[in-house]
Coordinates of C-alpha atoms in Angstrom, one line a residue:
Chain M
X1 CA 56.1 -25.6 7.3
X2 CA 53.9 -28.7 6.4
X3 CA 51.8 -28.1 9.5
X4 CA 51.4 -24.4 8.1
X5 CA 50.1 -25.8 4.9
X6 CA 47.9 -28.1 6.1
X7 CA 46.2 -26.1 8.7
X8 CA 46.0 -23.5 5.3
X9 CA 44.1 -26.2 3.6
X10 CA 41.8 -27.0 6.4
X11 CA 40.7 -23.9 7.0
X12 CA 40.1 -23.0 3.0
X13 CA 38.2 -26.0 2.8
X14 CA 36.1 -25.6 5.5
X15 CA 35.1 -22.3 3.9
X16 CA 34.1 -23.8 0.5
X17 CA 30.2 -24.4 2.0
X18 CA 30.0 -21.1 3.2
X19 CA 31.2 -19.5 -0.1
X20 CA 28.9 -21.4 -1.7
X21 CA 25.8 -21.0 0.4
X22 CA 26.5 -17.0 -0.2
X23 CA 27.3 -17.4 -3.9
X24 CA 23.7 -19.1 -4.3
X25 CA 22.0 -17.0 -1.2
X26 CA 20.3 -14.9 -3.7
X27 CA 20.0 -17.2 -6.9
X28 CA 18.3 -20.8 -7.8
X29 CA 17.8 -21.7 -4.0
X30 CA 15.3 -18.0 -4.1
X31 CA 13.5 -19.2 -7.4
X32 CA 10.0 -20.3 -7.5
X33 CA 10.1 -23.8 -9.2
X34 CA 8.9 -23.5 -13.0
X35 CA 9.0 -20.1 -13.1
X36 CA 12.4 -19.2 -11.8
X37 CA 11.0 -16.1 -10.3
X38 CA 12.4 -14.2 -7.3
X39 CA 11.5 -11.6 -4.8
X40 CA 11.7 -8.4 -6.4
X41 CA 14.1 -5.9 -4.4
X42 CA 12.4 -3.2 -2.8
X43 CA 9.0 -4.4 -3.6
X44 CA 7.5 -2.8 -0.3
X45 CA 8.6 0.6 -1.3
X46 CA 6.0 -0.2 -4.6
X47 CA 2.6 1.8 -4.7
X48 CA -0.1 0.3 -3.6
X49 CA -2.7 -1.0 -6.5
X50 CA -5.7 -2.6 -3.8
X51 CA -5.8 -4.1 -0.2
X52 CA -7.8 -7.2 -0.2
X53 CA -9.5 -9.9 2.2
X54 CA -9.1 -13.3 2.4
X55 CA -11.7 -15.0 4.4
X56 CA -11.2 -18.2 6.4
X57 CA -9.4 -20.7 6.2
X58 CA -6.8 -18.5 4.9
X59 CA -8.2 -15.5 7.2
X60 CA -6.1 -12.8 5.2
X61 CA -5.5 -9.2 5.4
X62 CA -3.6 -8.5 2.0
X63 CA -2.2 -5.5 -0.4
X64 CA -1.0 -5.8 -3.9
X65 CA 1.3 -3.4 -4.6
X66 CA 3.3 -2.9 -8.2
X67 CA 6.5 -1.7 -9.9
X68 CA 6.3 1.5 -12.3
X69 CA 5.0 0.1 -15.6
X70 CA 2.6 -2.4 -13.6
X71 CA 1.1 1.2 -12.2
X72 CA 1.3 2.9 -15.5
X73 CA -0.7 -0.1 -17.0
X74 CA -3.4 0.1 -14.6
X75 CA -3.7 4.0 -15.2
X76 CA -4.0 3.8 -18.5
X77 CA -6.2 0.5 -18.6
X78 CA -4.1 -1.1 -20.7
X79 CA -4.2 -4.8 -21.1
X80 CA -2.6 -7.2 -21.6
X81 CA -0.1 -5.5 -19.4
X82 CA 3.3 -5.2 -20.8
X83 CA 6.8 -6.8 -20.6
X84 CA 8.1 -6.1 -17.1
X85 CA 5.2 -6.0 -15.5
X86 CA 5.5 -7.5 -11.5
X87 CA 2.7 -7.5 -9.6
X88 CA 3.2 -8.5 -5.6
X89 CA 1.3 -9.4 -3.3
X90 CA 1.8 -9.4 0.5
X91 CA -0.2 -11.1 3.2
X92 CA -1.0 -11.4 6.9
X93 CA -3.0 -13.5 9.2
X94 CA -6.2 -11.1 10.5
X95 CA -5.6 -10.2 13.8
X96 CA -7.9 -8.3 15.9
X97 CA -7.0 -4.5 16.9
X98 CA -6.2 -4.1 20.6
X99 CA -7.3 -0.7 20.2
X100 CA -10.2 -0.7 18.4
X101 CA -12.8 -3.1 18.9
X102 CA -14.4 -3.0 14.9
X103 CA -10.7 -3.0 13.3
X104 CA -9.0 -6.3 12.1
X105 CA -5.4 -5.4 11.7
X106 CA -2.0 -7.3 9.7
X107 CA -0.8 -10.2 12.1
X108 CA 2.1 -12.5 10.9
X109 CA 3.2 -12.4 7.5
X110 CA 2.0 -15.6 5.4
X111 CA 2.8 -15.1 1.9
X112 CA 4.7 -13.3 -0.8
X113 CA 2.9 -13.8 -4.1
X114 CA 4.4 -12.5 -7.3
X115 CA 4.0 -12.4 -10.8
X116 CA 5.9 -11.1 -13.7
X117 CA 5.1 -10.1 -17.0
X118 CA 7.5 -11.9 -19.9
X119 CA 5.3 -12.5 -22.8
X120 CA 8.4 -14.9 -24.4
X121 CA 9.7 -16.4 -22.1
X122 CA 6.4 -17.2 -20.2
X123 CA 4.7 -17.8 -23.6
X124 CA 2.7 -21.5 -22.4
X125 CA 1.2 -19.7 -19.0
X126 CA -0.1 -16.3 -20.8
X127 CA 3.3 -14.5 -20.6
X128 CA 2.8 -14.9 -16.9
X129 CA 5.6 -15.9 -14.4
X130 CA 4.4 -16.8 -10.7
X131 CA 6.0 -17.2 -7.5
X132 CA 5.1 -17.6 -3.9
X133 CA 7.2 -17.1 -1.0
X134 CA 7.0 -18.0 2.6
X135 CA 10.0 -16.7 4.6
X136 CA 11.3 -15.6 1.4
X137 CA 11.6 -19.1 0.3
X138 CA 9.4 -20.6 -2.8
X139 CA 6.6 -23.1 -1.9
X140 CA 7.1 -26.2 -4.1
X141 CA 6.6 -27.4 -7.5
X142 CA 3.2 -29.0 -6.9
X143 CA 1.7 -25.6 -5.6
X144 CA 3.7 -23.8 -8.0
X145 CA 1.6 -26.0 -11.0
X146 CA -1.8 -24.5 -9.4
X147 CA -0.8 -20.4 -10.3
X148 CA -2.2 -20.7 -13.7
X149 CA -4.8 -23.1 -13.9
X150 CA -6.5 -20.6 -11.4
X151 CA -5.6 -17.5 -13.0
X152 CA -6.8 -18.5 -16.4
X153 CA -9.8 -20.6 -15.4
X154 CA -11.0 -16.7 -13.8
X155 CA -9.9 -14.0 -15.1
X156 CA -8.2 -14.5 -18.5
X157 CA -10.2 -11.9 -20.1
X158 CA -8.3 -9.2 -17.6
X159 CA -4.8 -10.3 -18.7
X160 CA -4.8 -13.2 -16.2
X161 CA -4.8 -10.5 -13.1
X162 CA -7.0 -10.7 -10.3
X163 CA -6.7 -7.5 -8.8
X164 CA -8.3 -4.1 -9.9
X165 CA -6.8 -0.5 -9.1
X166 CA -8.4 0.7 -6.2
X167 CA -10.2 4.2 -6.5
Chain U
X1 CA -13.8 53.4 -27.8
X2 CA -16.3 53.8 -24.9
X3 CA -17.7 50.5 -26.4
X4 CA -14.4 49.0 -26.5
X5 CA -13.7 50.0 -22.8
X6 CA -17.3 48.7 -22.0
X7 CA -16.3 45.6 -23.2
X8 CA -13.1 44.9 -21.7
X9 CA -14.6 46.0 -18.3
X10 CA -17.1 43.1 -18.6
X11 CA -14.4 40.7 -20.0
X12 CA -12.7 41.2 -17.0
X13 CA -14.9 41.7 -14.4
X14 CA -16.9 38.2 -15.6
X15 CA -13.3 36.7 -15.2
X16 CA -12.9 37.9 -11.6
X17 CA -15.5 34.9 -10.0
X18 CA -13.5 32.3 -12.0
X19 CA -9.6 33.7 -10.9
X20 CA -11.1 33.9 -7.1
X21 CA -12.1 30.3 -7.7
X22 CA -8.5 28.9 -9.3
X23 CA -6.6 31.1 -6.8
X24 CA -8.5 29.3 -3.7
X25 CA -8.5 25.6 -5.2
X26 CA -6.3 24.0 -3.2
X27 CA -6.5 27.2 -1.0
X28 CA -8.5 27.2 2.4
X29 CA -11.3 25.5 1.1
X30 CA -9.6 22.2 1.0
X31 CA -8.1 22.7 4.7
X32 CA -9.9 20.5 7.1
X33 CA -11.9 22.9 9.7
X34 CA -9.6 23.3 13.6
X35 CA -6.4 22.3 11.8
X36 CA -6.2 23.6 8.4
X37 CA -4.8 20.4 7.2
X38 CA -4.6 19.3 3.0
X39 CA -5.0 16.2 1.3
X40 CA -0.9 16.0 0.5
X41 CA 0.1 15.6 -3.3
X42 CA 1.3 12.5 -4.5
X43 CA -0.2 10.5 -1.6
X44 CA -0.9 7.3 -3.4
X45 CA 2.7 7.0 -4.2
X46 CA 3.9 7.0 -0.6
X47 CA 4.3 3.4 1.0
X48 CA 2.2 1.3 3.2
X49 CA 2.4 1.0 6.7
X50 CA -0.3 -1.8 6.4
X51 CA -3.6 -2.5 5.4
X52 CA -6.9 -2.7 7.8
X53 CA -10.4 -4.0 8.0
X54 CA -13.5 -2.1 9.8
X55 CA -16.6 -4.0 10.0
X56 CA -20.0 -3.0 9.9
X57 CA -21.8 -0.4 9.9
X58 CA -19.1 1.2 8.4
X59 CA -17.6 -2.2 6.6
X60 CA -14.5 -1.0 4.8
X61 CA -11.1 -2.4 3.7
X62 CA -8.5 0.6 4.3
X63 CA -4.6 0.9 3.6
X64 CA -2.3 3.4 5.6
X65 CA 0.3 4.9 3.6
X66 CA 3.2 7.4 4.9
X67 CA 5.7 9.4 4.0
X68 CA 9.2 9.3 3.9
X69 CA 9.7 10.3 7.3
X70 CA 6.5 8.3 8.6
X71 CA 8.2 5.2 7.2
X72 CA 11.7 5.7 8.7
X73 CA 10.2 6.5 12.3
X74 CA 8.3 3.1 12.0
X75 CA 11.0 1.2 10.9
X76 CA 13.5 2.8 13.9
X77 CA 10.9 2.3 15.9
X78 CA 11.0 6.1 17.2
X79 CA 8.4 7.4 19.4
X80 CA 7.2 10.2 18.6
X81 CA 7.3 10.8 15.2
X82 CA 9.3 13.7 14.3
X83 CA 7.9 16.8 12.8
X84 CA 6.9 16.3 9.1
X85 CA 5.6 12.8 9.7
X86 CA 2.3 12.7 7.3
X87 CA 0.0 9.7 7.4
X88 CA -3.0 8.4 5.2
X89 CA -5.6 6.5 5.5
X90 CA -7.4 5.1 2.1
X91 CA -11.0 3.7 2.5
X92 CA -13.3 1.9 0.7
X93 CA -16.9 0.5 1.6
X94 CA -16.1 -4.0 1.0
X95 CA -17.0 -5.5 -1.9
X96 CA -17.5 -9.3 -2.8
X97 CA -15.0 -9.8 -6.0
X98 CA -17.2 -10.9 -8.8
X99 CA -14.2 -13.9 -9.5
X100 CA -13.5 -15.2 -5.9
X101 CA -16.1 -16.2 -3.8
X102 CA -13.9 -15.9 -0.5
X103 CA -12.0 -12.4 -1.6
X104 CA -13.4 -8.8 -0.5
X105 CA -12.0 -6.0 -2.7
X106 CA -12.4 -1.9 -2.6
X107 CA -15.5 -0.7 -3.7
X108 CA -16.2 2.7 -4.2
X109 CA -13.7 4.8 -2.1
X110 CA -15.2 6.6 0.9
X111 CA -12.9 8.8 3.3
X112 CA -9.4 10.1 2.9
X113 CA -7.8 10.9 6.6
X114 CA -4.5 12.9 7.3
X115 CA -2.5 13.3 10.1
X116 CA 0.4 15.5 10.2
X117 CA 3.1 16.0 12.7
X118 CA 3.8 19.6 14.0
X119 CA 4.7 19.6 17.8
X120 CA 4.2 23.2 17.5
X121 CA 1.6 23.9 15.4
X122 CA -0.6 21.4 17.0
X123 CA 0.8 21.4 20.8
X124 CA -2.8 21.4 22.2
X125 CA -3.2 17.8 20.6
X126 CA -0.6 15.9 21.0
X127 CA 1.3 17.1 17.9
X128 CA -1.0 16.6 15.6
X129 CA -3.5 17.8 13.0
X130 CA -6.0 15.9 11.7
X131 CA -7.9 15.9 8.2
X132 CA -11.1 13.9 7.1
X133 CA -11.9 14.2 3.8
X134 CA -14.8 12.9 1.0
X135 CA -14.3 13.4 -2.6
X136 CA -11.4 16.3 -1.7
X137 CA -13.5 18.2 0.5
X138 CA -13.1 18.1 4.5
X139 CA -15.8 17.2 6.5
X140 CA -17.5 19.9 9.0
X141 CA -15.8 21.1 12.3
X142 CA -18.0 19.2 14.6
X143 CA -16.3 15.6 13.3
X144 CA -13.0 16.9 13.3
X145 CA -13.6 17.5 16.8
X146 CA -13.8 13.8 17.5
X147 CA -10.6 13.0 15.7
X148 CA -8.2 14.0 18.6
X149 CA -9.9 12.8 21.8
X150 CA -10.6 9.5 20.4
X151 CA -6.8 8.9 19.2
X152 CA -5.7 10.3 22.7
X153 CA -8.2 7.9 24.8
X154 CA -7.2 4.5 22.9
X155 CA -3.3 5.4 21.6
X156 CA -1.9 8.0 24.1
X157 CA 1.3 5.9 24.5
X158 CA 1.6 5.1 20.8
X159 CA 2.0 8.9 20.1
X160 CA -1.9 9.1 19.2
X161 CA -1.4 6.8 16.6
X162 CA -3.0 3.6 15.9
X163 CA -1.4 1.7 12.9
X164 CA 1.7 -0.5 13.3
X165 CA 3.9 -1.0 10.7
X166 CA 2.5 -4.3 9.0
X167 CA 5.4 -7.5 9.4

C-alpha cells in the first residue's frame, strides 16, 4: 500500500513540468518582451496587403498580410488605423527559382513581425504593440526596444505603418 | 400618340447598345482568348501560396494567391490538383520605398494571371486553362498560346505548376 502511494507520488510529480510547460505553451513564454504581443492564430489565412523586398544583408522576399479591420482601414484610407488593428508580416530568405532562371522565390522562413493596434494600452509607442518572432519565439528585449524608434523616426505621419496597399 | 410611340421607340432602341454592353460585362469579353478563363471574384481575399520576384526587363514583385482547394492540395501535398483548383498571380513593376532605402514595394500593378483546374475541360493541356490579364482585359490569343508550353517544358512533374507553397 505505501509502495502504491509512493510510486502515485512519483509519477504526479514528475508530471508537474510537463503540466506546466503546456499551461504556459501558448502564454508569457510566446510574448514579445515589452509589448506582450503574440502570434495571431490564423494569421496566414489573412489577405494579403503588399509583398515586399528586402535587399542584402537581410536578402528578403516578404508579404504583409492583415486581419479584417486592418483591410477595412486600408480601403477606406483611414488613419490612424483603429483599435484592433494587426498587421503581420512574414519573411523568407531569397532563393533562386530552379525553374525559372529571372524568378527569386521564398526560401527559409526568417521572421514573423507583428504589430497591433491598442491606442491605450500602447499609448507611449503611438498605440502601437510590436513583436517579432523567429520559430514562433520572440527576439529579445534589446531588439524589441528598436520597433518604434524606427517606426516613428519614418513614417509617423502614416500612423507609424510602413507598408502601403498594393494596387 | 404616334409621337408618344415615336418616342418610346427611340427610348428604347437608344437603350439597346448600353443593355448589350451590361449583359456582356463580365460576359465573353473578359474570357481570356483559347480557354475562356475569368478573372475570379473576390480574388484578393484568397490566401497566399507565396510571394515572388522577377528581375529585369520585366522587374516585378508578385504574390500567388489560391483558393480554397488550391491551398488544401498544397498543404497535403497532392499532385495534381483536383478540379476547381484556381490560382493567381498579382504583379507589380518594383519600386524603391520612398522611407527605406534597402525595401522594394509594388508599384503600379501590371498583369493578373489565372489558372484553373478542369481535367476535362482542358485535357489537351495538362488540365489547365490559363488567363492573362491587364486592367481586367485578357491579353490577345497569340500570348495565351505561350502560357501552356512554357509551364509544361519547365514544371511537367509539378502538375504545370511553378509556385511552391512558401515555408
Amino acid at each position: 500500500m505505501i509502495v502504491l502511494a509512493v510510486l502515485l507520488l512519483v509519477v504526479v510529480l514528475t508530471c508537474v513540468p510537463y503540466l506546466v510547460t503546456i499551461a504556459f505553451a501558448q502564454g508569457p513564454a510566446d510574448a514579445s518582451p515589452i509589448f506582450g504581443v503574440t502570434v495571431p492564430e490564423g494569421y496566414k489565412q489573412w489577405e494579403l496587403i503588399a509583398p515586399a523586398e528586402e535587399a542584402a544583408p537581410l536578402d528578403e522576399l516578404r508579404a504583409v498580410v492583415g486581419n479584417r479591420t486592418a483591410i477595412d482601414a486600408y480601403q477606406d484610407n483611414k488613419l490612424p488605423f483603429p483599435d484592433g488593428t494587426i498587421l503581420v508580416k512574414r519573411a523568407w530568405k531569397r532563393k533562386q527559382s530552379p525553374e525559372f532562371a529571372s524568378a527569386t522565390i521564398p526560401g527559409e522562413a526568417t521572421t514573423v513581425q507583428v504589430m497591433v493596434k491598442d491606442s491605450k494600452k500602447y499609448a507611449s509607442t503611438g498605440g502601437w504593440g510590436f513583436g517579432r518572432f523567429i520559430n514562433g519565439k520572440p527576439v529579445d528585449e534589446a531588439q524589441h526596444r528598436t520597433c518604434f524608434a524606427c517606426h516613428e523616426a519614418r513614417v509617423k505621419s502614416r500612423d507609424y505603418v510602413f507598408t502601403r496597399l498594393a494596387p
